[in-house]
XYZ file of C-alpha atoms in Angstrom:
104
model
C -6.882 -4.720 17.941
C -6.473 -2.724 14.771
C -9.299 -0.306 13.979
C -9.802 2.161 11.151
C -7.598 5.102 12.132
C -4.698 2.957 13.360
C -4.886 0.824 10.196
C -4.918 3.985 8.065
C -1.978 5.460 9.961
C -0.024 2.206 9.625
C -0.523 2.179 5.859
C 0.597 5.800 5.570
C 3.696 4.931 7.605
C 4.362 1.948 5.336
C 4.135 4.198 2.279
C 6.664 6.581 3.817
C 8.958 3.672 4.658
C 8.868 2.383 1.085
C 9.711 5.867 -0.186
C 12.596 6.161 2.286
C 14.029 2.824 1.122
C 13.167 2.874 -2.577
C 16.783 3.018 -3.736
C 17.639 -0.057 -1.684
C 14.689 -1.899 -3.215
C 15.732 -0.685 -6.692
C 19.090 -2.380 -6.134
C 17.413 -5.720 -5.312
C 15.889 -6.033 -8.772
C 18.338 -8.093 -10.833
C 16.119 -10.694 -12.555
C 15.525 -11.040 -15.441
C 17.348 -7.736 -16.044
C 18.569 -5.185 -13.509
C 16.223 -2.384 -14.578
C 16.486 -0.740 -11.161
C 12.972 0.681 -10.886
C 11.138 -1.741 -8.619
C 11.538 0.418 -5.520
C 10.610 3.545 -7.430
C 7.464 1.954 -8.850
C 6.447 0.521 -5.490
C 7.108 3.897 -3.876
C 4.946 5.752 -6.397
C 2.166 3.217 -5.867
C 2.392 3.435 -2.062
C 2.539 7.235 -2.206
C -0.718 7.280 -4.168
C -2.236 5.153 -1.410
C -0.882 7.337 1.396
C -2.130 10.503 -0.316
C -5.687 9.170 -0.519
C -5.608 7.799 3.021
C -4.449 11.158 4.387
C -7.676 12.657 3.058
C -9.762 10.173 5.067
C -8.992 11.359 8.605
C -10.688 9.225 11.222
C -12.175 6.363 9.224
C -13.510 2.847 9.585
C -11.424 -0.231 8.909
C -13.477 -1.165 5.849
C -13.305 2.334 4.349
C -9.555 2.542 4.932
C -9.086 -0.892 3.314
C -11.259 0.069 0.339
C -9.306 3.309 -0.105
C -6.033 1.380 0.133
C -7.131 -1.032 -2.575
C -8.601 1.558 -4.933
C -5.719 4.029 -4.581
C -3.000 1.442 -5.161
C -4.735 0.089 -8.245
C -5.212 3.583 -9.711
C -1.717 4.655 -8.715
C 0.080 1.455 -9.710
C 3.305 1.999 -11.621
C 5.126 -0.785 -13.422
C 4.768 -4.490 -12.756
C 5.856 -4.182 -9.127
C 3.206 -1.520 -8.495
C 0.490 -3.708 -10.005
C 1.634 -6.684 -7.931
C 1.638 -4.512 -4.804
C -1.876 -3.272 -5.593
C -3.119 -6.853 -5.919
C -1.552 -7.736 -2.574
C -3.453 -4.840 -0.984
C -6.627 -5.843 -2.823
C -6.484 -9.240 -1.138
C -6.127 -7.614 2.265
C -9.027 -5.300 1.488
C -11.273 -8.192 0.488
C -10.532 -10.016 3.730
C -11.394 -6.906 5.784
C -14.696 -6.187 4.031
C -17.412 -5.459 6.605
C -15.076 -5.710 9.606
C -14.745 -3.034 12.265
C -11.465 -4.346 13.705
C -8.835 -6.969 13.041
C -5.819 -8.609 14.653
C -2.869 -10.697 13.531
C -5.056 -13.740 12.935
């Protein structure tokens, strides 16, 4: 079961992982033009999320999900950041009012 603090910590870890691999993700972007900033934009977006989540400490699942959604939208950079923020928004909406979740 995933509860607030573990969910928060997982999202922070994911943000760090995106930052650590941003150059590799930059290299994946070749269509329609190889602009090479997808990983950078996703990293900046995820870092904004991680920064806000770090301020939350021990939190509930719903509050962590709301913070995730709000922070990624406000911190979104480029098209890939906006797309990432919308992905997280969908997760946040599905977790509204929940105290725990699992893979289902």
